[in-house]
mmCIF file of C-alpha atoms in Angstrom:
data_model
loop_
_atom_site.group_PDB
_atom_site.id
_atom_site.type_symbol
_atom_site.label_atom_id
_atom_site.label_comp_id
_atom_site.label_asym_id
_atom_site.label_seq_id
_atom_site.Cartn_x
_atom_site.Cartn_y
_atom_site.Cartn_z
ATOM 1 C CA MET A 1 6.634 37.496 -29.639
ATOM 2 C CA ALA A 2 4.283 36.331 -26.638
ATOM 3 C CA LEU A 3 1.140 35.939 -28.863
ATOM 4 C CA PHE A 4 2.887 33.145 -30.792
ATOM 5 C CA SER A 5 5.298 31.532 -28.198
ATOM 6 C CA LYS A 6 4.325 29.019 -25.413
ATOM 7 C CA ASP A 7 3.391 29.318 -22.072
ATOM 8 C CA LEU A 8 4.103 25.869 -20.111
ATOM 9 C CA GLY A 9 3.680 24.803 -16.961
ATOM 10 C CA ILE A 10 6.497 22.498 -15.787
ATOM 11 C CA ASP A 11 6.553 19.869 -12.898
ATOM 12 C CA LEU A 12 10.271 18.343 -12.910
ATOM 13 C CA GLY A 13 9.842 15.785 -10.406
ATOM 14 C CA THR A 14 12.421 13.282 -9.527
ATOM 15 C CA THR A 15 10.627 9.776 -11.448
ATOM 16 C CA TYR A 16 8.406 12.239 -13.588
ATOM 17 C CA THR A 17 8.146 15.184 -15.564
ATOM 18 C CA ARG A 18 4.853 16.357 -16.260
ATOM 19 C CA ILE A 19 4.217 19.793 -18.995
ATOM 20 C CA SER A 20 1.000 21.462 -19.051
ATOM 21 C CA GLU A 21 -0.679 23.917 -20.853
ATOM 22 C CA GLY A 22 -3.299 26.153 -20.158
ATOM 23 C CA GLY A 23 -4.090 23.444 -16.775
ATOM 24 C CA VAL A 24 -3.644 20.920 -19.101
ATOM 25 C CA VAL A 25 -1.516 18.178 -19.112
ATOM 26 C CA ILE A 26 0.226 17.404 -22.465
ATOM 27 C CA LEU A 27 2.881 15.328 -22.268
ATOM 28 C CA GLU A 28 4.162 13.165 -19.115
ATOM 29 C CA GLU A 29 7.648 11.310 -19.146
ATOM 30 C CA PRO A 30 9.667 9.571 -16.762
ATOM 31 C CA THR A 31 12.599 11.823 -15.600
ATOM 32 C CA VAL A 32 15.024 9.248 -16.694
ATOM 33 C CA VAL A 33 18.145 9.783 -18.838
ATOM 34 C CA THR A 34 20.309 7.042 -20.454
ATOM 35 C CA ILE A 35 23.880 8.337 -21.198
ATOM 36 C CA ALA A 36 26.870 7.088 -23.357
ATOM 37 C CA VAL A 37 29.564 6.782 -20.772
ATOM 38 C CA GLU A 38 32.878 7.176 -22.802
ATOM 39 C CA GLU A 39 31.119 10.359 -25.050
ATOM 40 C CA GLN A 40 29.286 11.344 -22.270
ATOM 41 C CA MET A 41 26.005 12.136 -25.040
ATOM 42 C CA ILE A 42 22.913 11.294 -24.390
ATOM 43 C CA VAL A 43 21.151 8.056 -25.912
ATOM 44 C CA GLU A 44 17.638 7.899 -24.829
ATOM 45 C CA VAL A 45 15.555 9.862 -23.051
ATOM 46 C CA GLY A 46 11.657 9.504 -20.784
ATOM 47 C CA LYS A 47 10.120 6.188 -21.101
ATOM 48 C CA ALA A 48 12.843 4.845 -23.783
ATOM 49 C CA ALA A 49 15.316 5.193 -20.771
ATOM 50 C CA GLN A 50 13.396 4.034 -17.709
ATOM 51 C CA GLU A 51 12.873 0.666 -20.005
ATOM 52 C CA MET A 52 16.647 0.059 -19.837
ATOM 53 C CA TYR A 53 16.803 0.435 -16.543
ATOM 54 C CA GLY A 54 19.238 -2.584 -14.935
ATOM 55 C CA ARG A 55 19.522 -4.104 -18.582
ATOM 56 C CA VAL A 56 22.543 -2.102 -20.133
ATOM 57 C CA SER A 57 25.866 -2.785 -20.499
ATOM 58 C CA ASP A 58 28.922 -0.648 -18.263
ATOM 59 C CA ARG A 59 28.853 1.871 -21.618
ATOM 60 C CA LEU A 60 25.982 3.316 -20.855
ATOM 61 C CA GLU A 61 24.661 4.874 -17.715
ATOM 62 C CA VAL A 62 20.733 5.044 -17.314
ATOM 63 C CA THR A 63 20.425 7.886 -14.824
ATOM 64 C CA ARG A 64 17.945 9.960 -12.693
ATOM 65 C CA PRO A 65 19.332 13.460 -13.065
ATOM 66 C CA LEU A 66 17.084 14.962 -10.440
ATOM 67 C CA GLN A 67 17.681 13.420 -6.362
ATOM 68 C CA ASN A 68 15.011 14.172 -3.863
ATOM 69 C CA GLY A 69 13.603 16.600 -5.775
ATOM 70 C CA VAL A 70 16.043 18.491 -6.181
ATOM 71 C CA VAL A 71 18.758 18.787 -9.397
ATOM 72 C CA ALA A 72 21.612 16.557 -9.275
ATOM 73 C CA ARG A 73 23.089 16.569 -12.818
ATOM 74 C CA TYR A 74 22.928 19.768 -14.256
ATOM 75 C CA GLU A 75 23.895 19.360 -17.584
ATOM 76 C CA VAL A 76 21.453 16.145 -17.798
ATOM 77 C CA THR A 77 18.736 18.260 -16.796
ATOM 78 C CA GLU A 78 19.295 21.141 -18.833
ATOM 79 C CA ASN A 79 19.377 18.779 -21.893
ATOM 80 C CA LEU A 80 16.650 16.839 -20.550
ATOM 81 C CA ILE A 81 14.271 20.210 -20.160
ATOM 82 C CA ARG A 82 15.052 21.101 -23.558
ATOM 83 C CA TYR A 83 13.951 18.327 -25.334
ATOM 84 C CA LEU A 84 10.497 17.943 -23.810
ATOM 85 C CA ILE A 85 9.925 21.682 -24.552
ATOM 86 C CA LYS A 86 11.130 20.548 -28.386
ATOM 87 C CA LYS A 87 8.568 17.976 -28.080
ATOM 88 C CA VAL A 88 5.844 20.212 -27.007
ATOM 89 C CA SER A 89 6.766 22.827 -28.946
ATOM 90 C CA GLY A 90 7.118 20.830 -32.503
ATOM 91 C CA PRO A 91 10.254 21.277 -34.972
ATOM 92 C CA LEU A 92 8.645 24.527 -36.266
ATOM 93 C CA ALA A 93 8.661 26.294 -33.740
ATOM 94 C CA PHE A 94 10.457 29.718 -33.839
ATOM 95 C CA PHE A 95 9.515 31.498 -30.492
ATOM 96 C CA ARG A 96 10.553 30.275 -27.227
ATOM 97 C CA PRO A 97 8.386 29.133 -24.902
ATOM 98 C CA ARG A 98 7.503 31.075 -21.206
ATOM 99 C CA ILE A 99 7.930 28.556 -18.606
ATOM 100 C CA MET A 100 6.836 27.877 -14.543
ATOM 101 C CA ILE A 101 8.630 25.018 -13.279
ATOM 102 C CA THR A 102 7.928 23.530 -9.630
ATOM 103 C CA VAL A 103 10.453 23.132 -7.447
ATOM 104 C CA PRO A 104 10.566 21.324 -3.539
ATOM 105 C CA TYR A 105 9.930 23.965 -0.679
ATOM 106 C CA GLY A 106 12.732 24.614 1.515
ATOM 107 C CA ILE A 107 15.525 23.962 -1.301
ATOM 108 C CA THR A 108 18.592 25.962 -0.998
ATOM 109 C CA SER A 109 19.421 29.152 -2.904
ATOM 110 C CA VAL A 110 22.183 26.959 -4.561
ATOM 111 C CA GLU A 111 19.658 24.378 -5.463
ATOM 112 C CA THR A 112 16.927 26.735 -6.735
ATOM 113 C CA ARG A 113 19.326 28.672 -9.075
ATOM 114 C CA ALA A 114 20.435 25.385 -10.522
ATOM 115 C CA VAL A 115 16.856 24.818 -11.370
ATOM 116 C CA HIS A 116 16.442 28.289 -12.761
ATOM 117 C CA GLU A 117 19.496 27.898 -14.636
ATOM 118 C CA ALA A 118 18.782 24.717 -16.387
ATOM 119 C CA ALA A 119 15.372 26.018 -17.589
ATOM 120 C CA LEU A 120 16.900 29.420 -19.302
ATOM 121 C CA GLY A 121 20.034 27.135 -20.872
ATOM 122 C CA ALA A 122 17.008 24.671 -22.132
ATOM 123 C CA GLY A 123 15.439 27.496 -24.496
ATOM 124 C CA SER A 124 13.141 29.260 -22.544
ATOM 125 C CA ARG A 125 12.302 32.945 -23.048
ATOM 126 C CA GLU A 126 11.701 33.688 -19.022
ATOM 127 C CA ALA A 127 11.459 31.093 -16.398
ATOM 128 C CA TYR A 128 9.947 31.019 -12.997
ATOM 129 C CA LEU A 129 9.683 28.862 -10.053
ATOM 130 C CA ILE A 130 7.110 27.971 -8.351
ATOM 131 C CA HIS A 131 6.754 25.654 -4.590
ATOM 132 C CA GLN A 132 5.294 22.482 -5.688
ATOM 133 C CA PRO A 133 2.248 22.491 -2.527
ATOM 134 C CA LEU A 134 1.075 26.431 -4.236
ATOM 135 C CA ALA A 135 1.147 25.097 -7.838
ATOM 136 C CA ALA A 136 -0.745 21.890 -6.083
ATOM 137 C CA ALA A 137 -3.377 23.968 -4.761
ATOM 138 C CA LEU A 138 -4.085 26.405 -7.500
ATOM 139 C CA ILE A 139 -5.220 23.591 -9.383
ATOM 140 C CA HIS A 140 -6.960 22.000 -6.997
ATOM 141 C CA GLN A 141 -8.954 24.898 -4.654
ATOM 142 C CA PRO A 142 -10.657 26.523 -7.148
ATOM 143 C CA LEU A 143 -12.488 23.863 -8.347
ATOM 144 C CA ALA A 144 -13.031 22.382 -5.314
ATOM 145 C CA ALA A 145 -14.804 25.669 -4.285
ATOM 146 C CA ALA A 146 -16.644 26.173 -7.729
ATOM 147 C CA LEU A 147 -18.360 22.393 -6.296
ATOM 148 C CA GLY A 148 -19.205 24.132 -2.561
ATOM 149 C CA ALA A 149 -16.507 21.931 -1.349
ATOM 150 C CA ASP A 150 -13.589 24.586 -0.471
ATOM 151 C CA LEU A 151 -12.623 28.012 -0.744
ATOM 152 C CA PRO A 152 -10.174 28.911 -3.458
ATOM 153 C CA VAL A 153 -6.581 29.628 -1.738
ATOM 154 C CA GLY A 154 -6.420 33.564 -2.493
ATOM 155 C CA THR A 155 -8.757 34.104 0.702
ATOM 156 C CA PRO A 156 -7.334 34.664 4.213
ATOM 157 C CA SER A 157 -8.395 31.301 5.051
ATOM 158 C CA GLY A 158 -6.010 28.776 5.596
ATOM 159 C CA ASN A 159 -5.455 25.245 3.131
ATOM 160 C CA MET A 160 -3.120 22.563 3.711
ATOM 161 C CA VAL A 161 -2.264 20.425 0.768
ATOM 162 C CA VAL A 162 0.477 16.806 1.188
ATOM 163 C CA SER A 163 2.771 16.563 -1.835
ATOM 164 C CA LEU A 164 3.473 12.800 -2.065
ATOM 165 C CA GLY A 165 6.280 12.758 -5.036
ATOM 166 C CA GLY A 166 8.998 10.212 -5.838
ATOM 167 C CA GLY A 167 11.704 12.059 -4.054
ATOM 168 C CA CYS A 168 10.187 13.943 -1.573
ATOM 169 C CA SER A 169 7.352 14.849 0.862
ATOM 170 C CA GLN A 170 5.892 18.038 0.989
ATOM 171 C CA ALA A 171 3.106 19.649 3.373
ATOM 172 C CA ALA A 172 2.072 23.082 3.430
ATOM 173 C CA VAL A 173 -0.476 25.575 4.790
ATOM 174 C CA ILE A 174 -1.556 27.802 2.252
ATOM 175 C CA ALA A 175 -3.517 31.649 2.623
ATOM 176 C CA MET A 176 -3.480 34.088 0.055
ATOM 177 C CA ASN A 177 -1.857 32.765 -2.297
ATOM 178 C CA SER A 178 1.218 32.165 -0.129
ATOM 179 C CA ILE A 179 2.992 29.598 2.435
ATOM 180 C CA VAL A 180 1.815 30.430 5.467
ATOM 181 C CA ALA A 181 3.765 27.217 7.304
ATOM 182 C CA ALA A 182 5.844 24.555 5.216
ATOM 183 C CA ASP A 183 8.303 21.581 5.541
ATOM 184 C CA THR A 184 9.669 19.108 3.364
ATOM 185 C CA LEU A 185 10.843 15.079 3.743
ATOM 186 C CA ARG A 186 13.305 14.446 0.945
ATOM 187 C CA ALA A 187 11.972 10.872 1.496
ATOM 188 C CA GLY A 188 8.976 10.003 -0.739
ATOM 189 C CA GLY A 189 8.022 7.033 -3.645
ATOM 190 C CA MET A 190 11.838 5.747 -3.801
ATOM 191 C CA GLU A 191 12.263 5.859 -0.355
ATOM 192 C CA LEU A 192 9.018 3.248 -0.310
ATOM 193 C CA ASP A 193 10.630 1.638 -3.236
ATOM 194 C CA GLU A 194 13.852 1.028 -1.122
ATOM 195 C CA ALA A 195 11.859 0.248 2.236
ATOM 196 C CA ILE A 196 10.545 -2.819 0.414
ATOM 197 C CA ILE A 197 13.607 -4.048 -1.521
ATOM 198 C CA SER A 198 15.390 -4.271 2.228
ATOM 199 C CA TYR A 199 12.523 -5.961 3.637
ATOM 200 C CA VAL A 200 12.284 -8.483 1.306
ATOM 201 C CA ARG A 201 16.186 -8.881 1.162
ATOM 202 C CA LYS A 202 16.356 -9.026 5.038
ATOM 203 C CA LYS A 203 13.163 -11.793 5.822
ATOM 204 C CA TYR A 204 13.875 -13.920 2.593
ATOM 205 C CA GLY A 205 17.171 -13.416 1.527
ATOM 206 C CA LEU A 206 16.487 -12.660 -1.750
ATOM 207 C CA ILE A 207 17.599 -9.532 -4.413
ATOM 208 C CA ILE A 208 14.898 -7.292 -6.024
ATOM 209 C CA GLY A 209 15.408 -4.237 -8.088
ATOM 210 C CA GLN A 210 14.082 -0.763 -7.964
ATOM 211 C CA PRO A 211 11.634 -1.690 -10.883
ATOM 212 C CA THR A 212 9.926 -4.831 -9.409
ATOM 213 C CA ALA A 213 9.952 -3.373 -6.181
ATOM 214 C CA GLU A 214 8.082 -0.415 -7.424
ATOM 215 C CA GLN A 215 5.477 -2.751 -9.222
ATOM 216 C CA VAL A 216 4.913 -4.659 -5.797
ATOM 217 C CA LYS A 217 3.998 -1.326 -4.379
ATOM 218 C CA ILE A 218 1.406 -0.261 -7.385
ATOM 219 C CA LYS A 219 -0.240 -4.004 -7.462
ATOM 220 C CA ILE A 220 -0.315 -4.798 -4.128
ATOM 221 C CA GLY A 221 0.797 -1.945 -1.372
ATOM 222 C CA ALA A 222 -1.246 -0.165 0.965
ATOM 223 C CA ALA A 223 -0.477 1.869 3.871
ATOM 224 C CA VAL A 224 -2.754 -0.104 6.189
ATOM 225 C CA PRO A 225 -4.205 -3.563 6.291
ATOM 226 C CA GLN A 226 -6.911 -4.041 3.507
ATOM 227 C CA ASP A 227 -10.342 -6.111 3.767
ATOM 228 C CA GLN A 228 -8.221 -8.072 0.880
ATOM 229 C CA ASP A 229 -4.702 -9.254 1.259
ATOM 230 C CA LYS A 230 -3.705 -9.310 -2.273
ATOM 231 C CA SER A 231 -0.179 -11.473 -3.310
ATOM 232 C CA ILE A 232 1.927 -11.408 -5.960
ATOM 233 C CA GLU A 233 4.780 -13.822 -7.397
ATOM 234 C CA ILE A 234 7.707 -12.109 -8.271
ATOM 235 C CA GLN A 235 12.059 -13.137 -9.314
ATOM 236 C CA GLY A 236 14.690 -12.176 -7.440
ATOM 237 C CA GLN A 237 18.011 -13.038 -7.070
ATOM 238 C CA ASP A 238 19.282 -15.449 -4.156
ATOM 239 C CA GLN A 239 21.545 -13.517 -1.746
ATOM 240 C CA VAL A 240 24.003 -16.849 -1.231
ATOM 241 C CA THR A 241 23.498 -18.567 -3.982
ATOM 242 C CA ALA A 242 22.975 -15.826 -6.704
ATOM 243 C CA LEU A 243 20.690 -17.918 -8.697
ATOM 244 C CA PRO A 244 16.964 -16.615 -9.796
ATOM 245 C CA ARG A 245 14.557 -17.399 -7.273
ATOM 246 C CA PRO A 246 10.776 -16.514 -6.921
ATOM 247 C CA LEU A 247 8.992 -15.425 -4.003
ATOM 248 C CA VAL A 248 4.983 -14.740 -3.277
ATOM 249 C CA LEU A 249 4.444 -11.200 -1.187
ATOM 250 C CA THR A 250 1.069 -10.015 0.767
ATOM 251 C CA THR A 251 -0.265 -6.609 1.128
ATOM 252 C CA GLY A 252 -0.036 -7.254 4.633
ATOM 253 C CA GLU A 253 3.636 -7.352 4.315
ATOM 254 C CA ILE A 254 4.059 -4.682 2.411
ATOM 255 C CA VAL A 255 2.222 -2.669 5.167
ATOM 256 C CA ASP A 256 4.963 -3.835 7.316
ATOM 257 C CA ALA A 257 7.685 -2.431 4.844
ATOM 258 C CA VAL A 258 6.343 0.725 4.628
ATOM 259 C CA ARG A 259 5.505 1.638 8.148
ATOM 260 C CA ASP A 260 8.684 3.470 8.925
ATOM 261 C CA VAL A 261 8.598 5.897 5.745
ATOM 262 C CA LEU A 262 4.957 6.745 5.913
ATOM 263 C CA LYS A 263 5.785 7.504 10.107
ATOM 264 C CA ASP A 264 8.430 10.117 8.866
ATOM 265 C CA ILE A 265 5.898 11.545 6.424
ATOM 266 C CA ILE A 266 3.165 12.121 8.987
ATOM 267 C CA GLU A 267 5.395 13.576 11.452
ATOM 268 C CA THR A 268 6.423 16.303 8.662
ATOM 269 C CA VAL A 269 2.494 16.749 8.253
ATOM 270 C CA ARG A 270 2.387 17.085 12.347
ATOM 271 C CA ARG A 271 5.095 19.638 12.564
ATOM 272 C CA VAL A 272 3.984 21.906 9.747
ATOM 273 C CA LEU A 273 0.588 22.319 12.159
ATOM 274 C CA GLU A 274 2.640 22.913 15.020
ATOM 275 C CA LYS A 275 3.609 25.968 13.564
ATOM 276 C CA THR A 276 0.428 27.106 11.836
ATOM 277 C CA PRO A 277 -1.173 30.155 13.308
ATOM 278 C CA PRO A 278 -3.855 28.600 15.307
ATOM 279 C CA GLU A 279 -6.833 30.282 13.161
ATOM 280 C CA LEU A 280 -5.350 28.295 9.953
ATOM 281 C CA VAL A 281 -4.963 25.235 11.847
ATOM 282 C CA SER A 282 -8.788 25.821 12.988
ATOM 283 C CA ASP A 283 -9.731 25.934 8.939
ATOM 284 C CA THR A 284 -7.511 22.894 8.086
ATOM 285 C CA ILE A 285 -9.507 20.966 10.712
ATOM 286 C CA ASP A 286 -12.592 22.105 8.695
ATOM 287 C CA ARG A 287 -11.835 21.735 5.286
ATOM 288 C CA GLY A 288 -9.409 18.482 5.624
ATOM 289 C CA ILE A 289 -6.292 18.167 4.194
ATOM 290 C CA ALA A 290 -5.475 17.707 0.518
ATOM 291 C CA LEU A 291 -3.494 14.694 -0.577
ATOM 292 C CA CYS A 292 -1.748 14.622 -4.222
ATOM 293 C CA GLY A 293 0.694 12.701 -5.649
ATOM 294 C CA GLY A 294 1.429 9.531 -7.230
ATOM 295 C CA GLY A 295 2.415 8.480 -3.223
ATOM 296 C CA ALA A 296 -1.263 9.663 -2.393
ATOM 297 C CA LEU A 297 -2.597 6.572 -4.709
ATOM 298 C CA LEU A 298 -1.013 4.237 -2.054
ATOM 299 C CA PRO A 299 -4.207 2.455 -0.855
ATOM 300 C CA GLY A 300 -5.207 3.727 2.655
ATOM 301 C CA ILE A 301 -3.145 6.767 3.170
ATOM 302 C CA GLU A 302 -5.517 9.063 3.281
ATOM 303 C CA LYS A 303 -7.218 6.618 6.323
ATOM 304 C CA LEU A 304 -3.794 6.438 7.898
ATOM 305 C CA MET A 305 -3.348 10.246 7.655
ATOM 306 C CA THR A 306 -6.819 10.984 9.131
ATOM 307 C CA LYS A 307 -6.189 8.811 11.764
ATOM 308 C CA GLU A 308 -3.147 9.598 12.861
ATOM 309 C CA LEU A 309 -2.958 13.479 12.755
ATOM 310 C CA GLY A 310 -6.750 13.331 13.564
ATOM 311 C CA ILE A 311 -7.829 15.558 10.770
ATOM 312 C CA PRO A 312 -10.134 14.658 7.803
ATOM 313 C CA THR A 313 -7.833 13.856 4.829
ATOM 314 C CA TYR A 314 -9.139 13.187 1.611
ATOM 315 C CA LEU A 315 -7.373 12.307 -1.965
ATOM 316 C CA VAL A 316 -7.681 15.076 -4.845
ATOM 317 C CA ASP A 317 -9.550 14.216 -8.035
ATOM 318 C CA ASN A 318 -6.269 14.685 -10.215
ATOM 319 C CA PRO A 319 -3.565 13.975 -7.808
ATOM 320 C CA MET A 320 -0.910 12.931 -10.303
ATOM 321 C CA THR A 321 -1.208 16.043 -12.593
ATOM 322 C CA CYS A 322 -2.668 18.906 -10.953
ATOM 323 C CA ILE A 323 0.756 20.336 -9.852
ATOM 324 C CA ALA A 324 1.321 20.428 -13.465
ATOM 325 C CA GLU A 325 -1.576 21.888 -14.444
ATOM 326 C CA GLY A 326 -1.109 24.437 -11.232
ATOM 327 C CA ALA A 327 1.819 25.551 -13.166
ATOM 328 C CA SER A 328 0.529 26.635 -15.757
ATOM 329 C CA ARG A 329 -2.646 28.642 -14.213
ATOM 330 C CA ALA A 330 0.005 30.614 -12.326
ATOM 331 C CA LEU A 331 1.585 31.710 -15.866
ATOM 332 C CA GLU A 332 -1.669 33.213 -15.816
ATOM 333 C CA ILE A 333 -2.203 34.858 -12.540
ATOM 334 C CA TYR A 334 1.601 35.771 -12.900
ATOM 335 C CA PRO A 335 1.068 39.370 -11.336
ATOM 336 C CA THR A 336 -0.679 38.306 -8.479
ATOM 337 C CA LEU A 337 1.682 35.410 -7.414
ATOM 338 C CA ARG A 338 4.677 37.146 -8.030
ATOM 339 C CA ARG A 339 5.838 38.216 -4.681
ATOM 340 C CA ASN A 340 5.023 34.633 -3.154
ATOM 341 C CA LEU A 341 7.281 33.123 -5.622
ATOM 342 C CA PRO A 342 11.209 31.628 -5.086
ATOM 343 C CA ASN A 343 13.895 34.312 -5.651
ATOM 344 C CA VAL A 344 16.234 32.859 -7.676
ATOM 345 C CA ASN A 345 18.493 36.514 -7.407
#
């Protein structure tokens, strides 16, 4: 049966879910579901559901079934995974897939079991879990080694990965295919959006939604002041009159808006370094910190981290997809990794 079934890696993220096969991402969908409230039935999933955000009546609910990287709505998550598996397997798939699904480091045993049970309930033949920083390192570090820039994580040398996801940010030092020291901050890209929303409301008395804040972040956002200060015009709702009102925001303002969230992320990385064995810290200084996840695309964030931590920080070649790619890679070397994967018993 294993000869005919798929081996899939699933990066189950707060904002996006990606599925890979053989180290290649074959599906990417927003982790968003639209539910008919009265019937408690799923109406739309993924991109179609995301496009309904803030645009539906009270009879429909647009929801993210994961919050800060963990399952908040079990049945919705199970149905989401089932839908995505069917989408990549096709209507004529007779054999259930074997899957490796990612979870944040440091989540509770209850949260871990919820993901595992949702994966099994969604129709997988076998389901395994892997911490997201390790999955990212599996795909990134061997590629870097092949280019002579780094060493594989299977060696005793230390490699640090910082993953900036939509719902959480994680930092981990990895050696011998195992996480030696790590920490997770339950704040990520969505908290950057919230910081922008709060900034605009407090400074300008204008209410904007999360999709607008996200577009501001993507188009003109930055972690440090830029040589060219970009601007964007947005529309919001006046806090006093409730009428629509335009507003022009600049990159410099977004730098101010997200400063505190980025400070918390950097402090998380610092805490991991403080509890890392000295020899592995030395390795990290030599090799630098590998930065991945959607938040890593914020211009200047690697410069900010390099300045604040005193360790070279660089963006990996595939920041958005390396965790999903690493998850399917982990299935290929499962016997080697088995002892270092989360326990679901």
